[in-house]
XYZ file of C-alpha atoms in Angstrom:
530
model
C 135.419 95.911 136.678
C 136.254 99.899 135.859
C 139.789 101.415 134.379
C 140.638 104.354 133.505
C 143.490 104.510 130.994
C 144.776 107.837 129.056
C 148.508 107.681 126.651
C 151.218 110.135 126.241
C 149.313 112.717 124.770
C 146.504 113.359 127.650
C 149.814 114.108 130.581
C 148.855 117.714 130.504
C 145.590 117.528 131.393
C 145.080 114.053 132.797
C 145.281 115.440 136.396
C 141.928 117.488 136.445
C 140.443 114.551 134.447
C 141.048 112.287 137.499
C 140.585 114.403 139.793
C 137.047 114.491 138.262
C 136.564 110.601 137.653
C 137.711 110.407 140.847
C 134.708 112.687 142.778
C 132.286 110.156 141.418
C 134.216 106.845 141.307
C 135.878 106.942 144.786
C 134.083 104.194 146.700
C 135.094 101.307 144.120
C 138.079 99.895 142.941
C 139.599 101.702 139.883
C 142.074 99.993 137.010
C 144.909 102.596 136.349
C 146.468 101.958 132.559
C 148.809 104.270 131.313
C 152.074 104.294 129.387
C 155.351 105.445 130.943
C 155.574 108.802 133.263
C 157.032 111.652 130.684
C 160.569 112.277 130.742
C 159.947 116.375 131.031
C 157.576 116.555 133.846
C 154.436 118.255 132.738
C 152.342 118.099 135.620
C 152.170 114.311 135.429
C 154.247 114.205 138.726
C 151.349 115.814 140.502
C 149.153 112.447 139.997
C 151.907 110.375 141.465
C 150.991 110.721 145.167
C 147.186 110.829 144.418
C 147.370 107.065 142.661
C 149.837 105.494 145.487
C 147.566 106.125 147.784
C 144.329 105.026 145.912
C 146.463 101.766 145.012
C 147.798 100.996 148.749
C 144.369 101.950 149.957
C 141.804 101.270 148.018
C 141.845 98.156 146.358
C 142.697 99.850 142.998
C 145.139 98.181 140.476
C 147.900 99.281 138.094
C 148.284 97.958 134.615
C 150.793 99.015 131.960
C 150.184 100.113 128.782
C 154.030 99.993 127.201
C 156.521 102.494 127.363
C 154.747 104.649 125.023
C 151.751 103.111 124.071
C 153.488 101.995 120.443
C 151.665 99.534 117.635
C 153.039 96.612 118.612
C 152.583 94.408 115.814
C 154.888 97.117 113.743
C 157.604 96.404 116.444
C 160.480 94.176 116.260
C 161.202 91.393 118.773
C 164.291 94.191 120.367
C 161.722 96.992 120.010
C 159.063 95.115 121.054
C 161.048 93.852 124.477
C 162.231 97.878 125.606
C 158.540 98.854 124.630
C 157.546 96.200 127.504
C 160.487 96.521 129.587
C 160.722 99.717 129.572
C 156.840 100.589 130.354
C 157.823 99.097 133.673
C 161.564 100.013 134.613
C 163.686 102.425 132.062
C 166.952 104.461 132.016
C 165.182 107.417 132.638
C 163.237 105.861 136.105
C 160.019 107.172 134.727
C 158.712 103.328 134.504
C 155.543 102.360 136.613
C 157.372 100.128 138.720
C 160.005 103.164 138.803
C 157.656 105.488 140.211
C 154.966 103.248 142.536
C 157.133 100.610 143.409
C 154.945 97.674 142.504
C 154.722 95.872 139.371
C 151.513 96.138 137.322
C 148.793 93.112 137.558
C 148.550 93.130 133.524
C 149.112 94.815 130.603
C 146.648 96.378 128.520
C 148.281 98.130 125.425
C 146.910 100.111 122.930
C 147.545 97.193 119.906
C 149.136 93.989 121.421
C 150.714 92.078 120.032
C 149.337 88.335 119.641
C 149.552 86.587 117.092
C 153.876 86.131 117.240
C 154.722 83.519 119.623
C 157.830 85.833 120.464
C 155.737 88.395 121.685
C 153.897 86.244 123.788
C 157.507 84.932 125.607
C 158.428 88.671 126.002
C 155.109 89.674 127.984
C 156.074 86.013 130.151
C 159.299 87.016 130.559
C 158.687 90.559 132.370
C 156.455 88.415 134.478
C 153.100 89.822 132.210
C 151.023 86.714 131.641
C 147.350 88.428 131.811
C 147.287 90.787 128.195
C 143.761 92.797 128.010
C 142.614 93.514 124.291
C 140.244 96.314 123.665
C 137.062 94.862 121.887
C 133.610 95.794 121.583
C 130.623 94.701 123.849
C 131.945 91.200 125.253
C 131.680 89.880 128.558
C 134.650 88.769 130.340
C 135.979 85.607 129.523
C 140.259 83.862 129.295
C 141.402 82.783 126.688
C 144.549 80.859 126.346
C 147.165 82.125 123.858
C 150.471 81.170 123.667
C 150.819 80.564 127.382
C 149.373 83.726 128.058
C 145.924 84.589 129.031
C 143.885 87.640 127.532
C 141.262 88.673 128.669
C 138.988 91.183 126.407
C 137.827 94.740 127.710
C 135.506 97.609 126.447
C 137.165 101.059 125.888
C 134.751 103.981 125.915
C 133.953 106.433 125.194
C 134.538 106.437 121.153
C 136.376 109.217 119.447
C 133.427 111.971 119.013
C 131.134 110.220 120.880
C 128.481 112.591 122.510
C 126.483 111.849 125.809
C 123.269 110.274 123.964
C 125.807 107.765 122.406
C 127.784 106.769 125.461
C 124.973 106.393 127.246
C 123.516 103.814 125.164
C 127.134 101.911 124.313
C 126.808 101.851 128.761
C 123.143 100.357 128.648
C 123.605 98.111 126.282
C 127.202 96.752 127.995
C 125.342 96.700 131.578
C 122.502 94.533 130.235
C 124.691 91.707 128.986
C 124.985 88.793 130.772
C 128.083 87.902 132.853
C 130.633 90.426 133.736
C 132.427 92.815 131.750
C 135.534 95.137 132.008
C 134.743 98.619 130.972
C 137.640 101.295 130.349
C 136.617 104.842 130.602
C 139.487 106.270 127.964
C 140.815 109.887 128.634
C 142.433 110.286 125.169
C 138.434 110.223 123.674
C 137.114 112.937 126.063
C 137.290 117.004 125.366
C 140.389 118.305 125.930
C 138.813 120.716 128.286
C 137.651 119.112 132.216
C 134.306 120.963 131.940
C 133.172 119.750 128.500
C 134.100 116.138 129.579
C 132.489 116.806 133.082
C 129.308 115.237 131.593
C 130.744 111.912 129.943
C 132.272 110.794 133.181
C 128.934 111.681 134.903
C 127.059 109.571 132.835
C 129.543 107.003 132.983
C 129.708 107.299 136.752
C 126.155 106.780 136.587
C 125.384 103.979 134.483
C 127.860 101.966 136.240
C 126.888 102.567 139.619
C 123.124 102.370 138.952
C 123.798 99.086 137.514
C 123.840 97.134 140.393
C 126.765 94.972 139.906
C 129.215 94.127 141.614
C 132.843 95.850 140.951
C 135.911 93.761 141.738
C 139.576 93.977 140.812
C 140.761 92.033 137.598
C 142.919 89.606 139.990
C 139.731 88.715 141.942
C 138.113 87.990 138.672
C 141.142 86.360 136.972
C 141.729 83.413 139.997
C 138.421 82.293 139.507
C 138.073 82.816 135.909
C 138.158 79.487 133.730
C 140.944 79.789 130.739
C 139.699 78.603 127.527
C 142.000 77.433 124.798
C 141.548 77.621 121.174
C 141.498 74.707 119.280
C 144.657 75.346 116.988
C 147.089 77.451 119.757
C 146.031 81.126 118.795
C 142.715 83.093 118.923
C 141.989 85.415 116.495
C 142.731 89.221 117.178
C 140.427 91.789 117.140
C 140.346 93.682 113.896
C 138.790 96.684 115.287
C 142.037 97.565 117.462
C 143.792 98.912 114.661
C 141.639 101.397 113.727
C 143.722 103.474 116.194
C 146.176 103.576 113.778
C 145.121 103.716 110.709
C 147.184 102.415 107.902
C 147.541 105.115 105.860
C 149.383 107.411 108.173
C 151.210 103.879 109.850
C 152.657 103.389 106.513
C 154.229 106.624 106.773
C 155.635 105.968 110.217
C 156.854 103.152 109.370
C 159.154 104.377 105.972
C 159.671 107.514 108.083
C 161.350 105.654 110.499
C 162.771 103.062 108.586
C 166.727 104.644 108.804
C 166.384 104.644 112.286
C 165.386 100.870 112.674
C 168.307 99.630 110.367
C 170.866 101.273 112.557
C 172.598 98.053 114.687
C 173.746 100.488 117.212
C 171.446 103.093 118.594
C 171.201 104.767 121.494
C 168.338 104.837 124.621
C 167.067 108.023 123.784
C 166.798 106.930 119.960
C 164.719 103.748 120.370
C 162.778 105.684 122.790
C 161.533 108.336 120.010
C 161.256 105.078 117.228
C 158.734 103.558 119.545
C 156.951 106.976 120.370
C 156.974 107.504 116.179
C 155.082 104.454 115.814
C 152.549 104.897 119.020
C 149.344 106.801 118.801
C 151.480 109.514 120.963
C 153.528 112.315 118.069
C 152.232 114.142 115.589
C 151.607 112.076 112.320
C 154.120 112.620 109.854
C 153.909 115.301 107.111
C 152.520 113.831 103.944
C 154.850 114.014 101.427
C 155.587 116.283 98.755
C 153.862 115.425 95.549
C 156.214 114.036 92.713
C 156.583 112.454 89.465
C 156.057 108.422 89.577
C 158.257 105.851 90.165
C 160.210 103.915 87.475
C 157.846 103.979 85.039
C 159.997 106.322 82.367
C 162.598 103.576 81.425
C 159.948 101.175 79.871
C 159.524 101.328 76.522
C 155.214 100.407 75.348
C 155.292 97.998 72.911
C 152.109 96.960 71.766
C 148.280 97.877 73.291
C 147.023 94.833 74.934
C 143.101 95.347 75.872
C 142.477 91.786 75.764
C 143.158 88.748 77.640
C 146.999 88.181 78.041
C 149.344 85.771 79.595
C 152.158 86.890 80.946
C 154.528 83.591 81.290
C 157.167 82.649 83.985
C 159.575 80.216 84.926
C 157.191 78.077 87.551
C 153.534 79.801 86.711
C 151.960 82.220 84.881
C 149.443 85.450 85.474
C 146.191 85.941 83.297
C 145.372 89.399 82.566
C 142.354 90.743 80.881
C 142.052 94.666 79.565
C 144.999 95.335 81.656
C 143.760 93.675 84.834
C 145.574 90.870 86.791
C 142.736 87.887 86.902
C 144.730 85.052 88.860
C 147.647 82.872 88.689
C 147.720 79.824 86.144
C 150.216 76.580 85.265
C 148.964 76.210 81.627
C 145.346 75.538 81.889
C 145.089 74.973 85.650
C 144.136 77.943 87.904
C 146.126 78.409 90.778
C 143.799 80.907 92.351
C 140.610 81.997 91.591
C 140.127 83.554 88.602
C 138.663 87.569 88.766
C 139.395 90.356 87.850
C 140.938 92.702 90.439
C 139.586 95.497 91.715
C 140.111 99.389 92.777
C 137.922 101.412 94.437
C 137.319 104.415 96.913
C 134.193 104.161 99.371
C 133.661 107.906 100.834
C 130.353 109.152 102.312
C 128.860 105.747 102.164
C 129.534 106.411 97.784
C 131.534 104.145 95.940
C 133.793 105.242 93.072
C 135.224 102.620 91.021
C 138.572 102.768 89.119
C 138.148 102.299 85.057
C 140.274 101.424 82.610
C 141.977 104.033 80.165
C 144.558 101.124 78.593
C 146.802 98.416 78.568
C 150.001 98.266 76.820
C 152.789 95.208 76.749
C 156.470 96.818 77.674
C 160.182 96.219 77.502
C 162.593 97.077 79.840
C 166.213 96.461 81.280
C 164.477 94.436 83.810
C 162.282 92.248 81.751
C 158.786 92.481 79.954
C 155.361 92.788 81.506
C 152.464 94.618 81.258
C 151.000 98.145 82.148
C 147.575 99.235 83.096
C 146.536 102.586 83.398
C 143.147 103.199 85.352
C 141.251 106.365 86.042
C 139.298 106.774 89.731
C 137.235 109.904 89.873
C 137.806 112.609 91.056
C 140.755 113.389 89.408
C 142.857 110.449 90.934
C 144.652 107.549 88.598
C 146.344 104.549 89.346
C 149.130 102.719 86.997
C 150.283 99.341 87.493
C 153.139 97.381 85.824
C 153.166 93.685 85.993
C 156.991 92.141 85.570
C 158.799 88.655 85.448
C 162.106 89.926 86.303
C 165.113 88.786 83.999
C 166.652 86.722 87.129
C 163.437 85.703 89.364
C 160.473 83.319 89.330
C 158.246 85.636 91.219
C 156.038 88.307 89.928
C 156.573 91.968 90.483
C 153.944 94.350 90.709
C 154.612 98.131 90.892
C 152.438 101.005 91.250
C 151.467 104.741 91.522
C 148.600 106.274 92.120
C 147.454 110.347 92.031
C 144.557 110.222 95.139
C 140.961 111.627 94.167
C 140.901 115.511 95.185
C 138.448 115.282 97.646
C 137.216 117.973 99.874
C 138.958 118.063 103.366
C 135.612 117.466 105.470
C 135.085 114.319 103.405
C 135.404 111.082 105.373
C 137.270 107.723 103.662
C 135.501 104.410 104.608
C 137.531 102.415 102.005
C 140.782 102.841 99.977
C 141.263 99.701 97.789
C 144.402 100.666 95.067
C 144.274 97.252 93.892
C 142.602 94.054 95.035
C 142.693 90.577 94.434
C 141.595 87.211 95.197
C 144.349 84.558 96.592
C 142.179 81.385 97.730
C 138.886 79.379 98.161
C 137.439 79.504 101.364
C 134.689 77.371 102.517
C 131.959 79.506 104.251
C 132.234 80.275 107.795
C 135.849 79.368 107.690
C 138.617 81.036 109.115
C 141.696 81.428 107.371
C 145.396 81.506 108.401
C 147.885 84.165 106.831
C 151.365 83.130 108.346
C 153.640 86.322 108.190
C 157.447 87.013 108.556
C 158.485 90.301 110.206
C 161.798 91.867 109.061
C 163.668 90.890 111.716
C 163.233 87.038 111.199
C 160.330 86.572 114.132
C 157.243 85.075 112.378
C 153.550 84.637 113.359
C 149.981 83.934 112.222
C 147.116 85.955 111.972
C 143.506 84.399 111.493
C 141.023 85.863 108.640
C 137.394 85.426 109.532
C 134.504 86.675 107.601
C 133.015 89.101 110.410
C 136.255 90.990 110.882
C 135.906 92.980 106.861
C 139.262 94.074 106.332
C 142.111 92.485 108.868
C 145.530 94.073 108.923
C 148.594 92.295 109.274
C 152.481 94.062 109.293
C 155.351 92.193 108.080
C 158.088 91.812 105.067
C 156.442 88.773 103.677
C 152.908 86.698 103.737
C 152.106 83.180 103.039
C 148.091 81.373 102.013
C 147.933 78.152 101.345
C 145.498 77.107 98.570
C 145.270 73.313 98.171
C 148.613 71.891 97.359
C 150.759 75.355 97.047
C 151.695 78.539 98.787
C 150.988 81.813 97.685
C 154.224 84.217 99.009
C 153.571 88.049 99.254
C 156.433 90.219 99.955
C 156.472 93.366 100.284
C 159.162 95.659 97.912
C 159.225 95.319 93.913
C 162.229 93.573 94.891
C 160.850 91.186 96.985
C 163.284 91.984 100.090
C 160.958 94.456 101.128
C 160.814 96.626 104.870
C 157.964 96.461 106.739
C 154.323 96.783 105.504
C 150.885 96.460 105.842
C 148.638 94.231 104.295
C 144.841 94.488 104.228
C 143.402 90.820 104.463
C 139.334 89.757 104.096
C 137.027 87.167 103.416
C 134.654 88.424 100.396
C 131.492 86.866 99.980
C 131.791 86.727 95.999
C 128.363 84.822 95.261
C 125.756 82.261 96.068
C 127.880 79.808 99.210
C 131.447 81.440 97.690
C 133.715 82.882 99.643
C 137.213 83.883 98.628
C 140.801 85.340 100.590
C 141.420 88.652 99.373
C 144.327 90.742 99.851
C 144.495 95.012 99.668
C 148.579 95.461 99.551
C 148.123 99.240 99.819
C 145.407 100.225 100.909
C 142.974 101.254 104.110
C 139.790 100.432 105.741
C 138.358 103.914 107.679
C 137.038 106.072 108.387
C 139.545 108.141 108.177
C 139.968 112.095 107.055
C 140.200 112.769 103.699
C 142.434 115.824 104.446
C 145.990 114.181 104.506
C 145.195 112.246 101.457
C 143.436 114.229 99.111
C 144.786 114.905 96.243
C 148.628 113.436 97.299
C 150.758 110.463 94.846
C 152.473 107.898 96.004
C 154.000 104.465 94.968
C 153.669 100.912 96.214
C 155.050 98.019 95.233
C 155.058 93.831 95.877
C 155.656 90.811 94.433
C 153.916 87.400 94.625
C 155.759 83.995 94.067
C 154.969 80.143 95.097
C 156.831 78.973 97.900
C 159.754 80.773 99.319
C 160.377 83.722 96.729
């Protein structure tokens, strides 16, 4: 099977694009996979005509991306249903079924959204029960997921990828056995027709020459077999998100966090929210920098490089030179017991954050302890650890200068702070239930192979033996949404531990919007409901 797919920001010049894909490609049947039509007509009206033909003519088929192509998981059940809904049909009649008259055969967004069983019920409900997920090389196979059935696809070419590399990614997809779905993805290609002229050739050319077979998804879908997980839900593919990364999705998200809390908005409103949070607008500006966060109304006490205890109501936190090391109830550990962690991984280099101090503090809101940690070049990190006066759980605020680094430099890793939560026997995978801020909760599944998996929500929950381990996000523990970096660490001979990264990112990303910038995070961690 072949797609084509492009988002909101390829309208412009998505019409010569096809126009060339379809010089090459016109004797099989195409995929089309696109968000919405734009509301002020820039030449997208043009294709209109050109794909209801190829669709009542040629055996092609339509599949919808969303309304605008949004993250998904960052979405609320309310957003989540006009990001479906209105993909299709929408106040502004620029919805596929709006403009072809025919509903799409599936829907293939940029990041669905499958791990909340409400999200699943809102695809079933719009009459969307076959979901494609963008994954690597993987043949096509159903799998069964919360009634619905997914189906995995390969989106090509990669951002920057030249000729050489496509052309391999093609050869080595063609020579796997069984079929396959391959997307050719307009967003990746040059922005001008004749510098992508030679990508589509050459993917024109590897999938002709291959000598398969090239049938619509509906074809393949009735006689496809559906296979179901054992527990309900499949795991999601980690490498989806790397479309958004989460450094610049935090700062959607808190950008557009006055909008969401509105009850009452209007079309045109939730139509920008979910274009702020796709792939589609500009990223944000990175803030101004400024002084730190709440750290001026704690008085030091006492310097504390050694190991500490810092004592609550229902358990306690070991520290050592400043450094959270686990949870405890007297002598039993309640998770593993290391020391966390901070480093930055750029160029393939590792820099690792060191300790400057540790001092014990007082405060309106209770005592704790502060760390302050150096991370060359030129960045810092300083982290408070507080029992509040009137809660069980543990707070944990911090702020951080970022390394200056030089704008070309590429970021495989930001880790601000990371720590272990659980045990995990080897090649197991691990659930990490999560709560959204909007009440609608799901599970995401933590397997070794996957490094770093994101999950958004207001508050996570691990279970290690007997107990619960509750994240959530906010010092206050009523937190908005966030993202949470989740992985399974191989920590030593047949060991394996859950760790979490609260704040940070897994690249590559550009160093450019981060270099040098401060910010603040903060979260708390509690045992059972917080």
């Amino acid at each position: 099977m072949v797609g084509v797919q492009w988002d909101a920001t390829c309208w412009t010049r998505a019409p010569l694009l096809v126009d060339r894909i379809l010089r090459v490609l016109h004797p099989v049947p195409l995929h089309w996979n696109f968000p919405a039509f734009p509301w002020t007509d820039t030449g997208a009206s043009g294709l209109a005509p050109v794909l209801r033909e190829r669709l009542a003519s040629a055996g092609d088929s339509l599949l919808a991306m969303g309304c605008t192509g949004a993250c998904q998981p960052v979405l609320g059940l309310k957003d989540l249903d006009r990001e479906i809904a209105w993909g299709l049909r929408n106040p502004w009649s620029t919805g596929l079924a709006d403009v072809f008259g025919r509903r799409p055969a599936a829907i293939a967004p940029r990041l669905p959204d499958l791990d909340r069983p409400g999200a699943a019920a809102l695809f079933l409900r719009h009459g969307l029960a076959l979901v494609g997920t963008a994954v690597g090389d993987r043949t096509l196979t159903f799998s069964g997921h919360y009634g619905l059935r997914v189906f995995p696809y390969t989106r090509l070419p990669g951002a920057g990828t030249g000729r050489q590399a496509l052309d391999a990614n093609l050869r080595r997809l063609m020579a796997l056995c069984g079929d396959v779905f391959v997307m050719i993805d307009l967003a990746a290609l040059p922005a001008a027709p004749a510098a992508a002229a030679p990508l589509i050739e050459i993917f024109a050319e590897r999938v002709l020459g291959s000598g398969r077979t090239i049938v619509p998804l509906a074809e393949a879908a009735l006689e496809g077999e559906t296979r179901q997980p054992v527990n309900g839900c499949a795991s999601t593919e980690a490498a989806e998100w790397r479309l958004f990364p989460a450094t610049t999705l935090r700062r959607r998200l808190e950008a557009s966090e006055g909008l969401r809390r509105r009850r009452r908005r209007r079309s045109d409103e939730t139509r920008d929210l979910l274009a702020q949070l796709s792939a589609a607008t500009p990223d944000p500006p990175v803030p101004a920098p400024g002084p730190p966060r709440r750290y001026t109304d704690r008085g030091l006490i006492a310097h504390m490089q050694g190991e500490a205890t810092l004592s609550g109501d229902i358990f306690d936190v070991r520290l050592a030179g400043g450094r959270f090391c686990g949870l405890a109830r007297g002598r039993e550990a309640l998770t593993p017991q290391r020391p966390a962690v901070s480093w930055l991984r750029v160029n393939g280099r590792t820099f690792v954050a060191r300790g400057r101090s540790a001092f014990s503090f007082e405060g309106d809101d209770g005592t704790g302890l502060r760390e302050d940690l150096v991370l060359e070049p030129g960045g810092s990190l300083v982290v408070d650890y507080t029992f509040r006066v009137e809660h069980a759980f543990l707070a944990i605020e911090a702020a951080f200068t970022f390394p200056a680094l030089p704008p070309e430099t590429i970021v495989d890793e930001w880790a601000p702070l990371v720590f272990a939560l659980a045990e995990v026997p080897p090649g197991r995978e691990v659930p990490v239930a999560f709560e959204a801020p909007d009440g609608s909760t799901g599970t995401c599944l933590v397997a070794e192979r996957d490094g770093w998996r994101p999950a958004a929500g207001s508050r996570f929950r691990v279970k290690t033996g007997a107990l619960e381990i509750v994240l959530a996000t906010g010092s206050d523990g009523l937190g908005a949404w966030g993202l949470f970096l989740f992985r399974i660490a191989k920590v030593g001979r047949g060991r394996r531990v859950l760790e979490v990264n609260p704040f940070g990112a897994a690249g590559p990303v550009p160093a450019a919007p981060l270099a040098g910038s401060r910010g603040s995070f903060g979260f708390t961690i509690g045992l059972g409901r917080p």
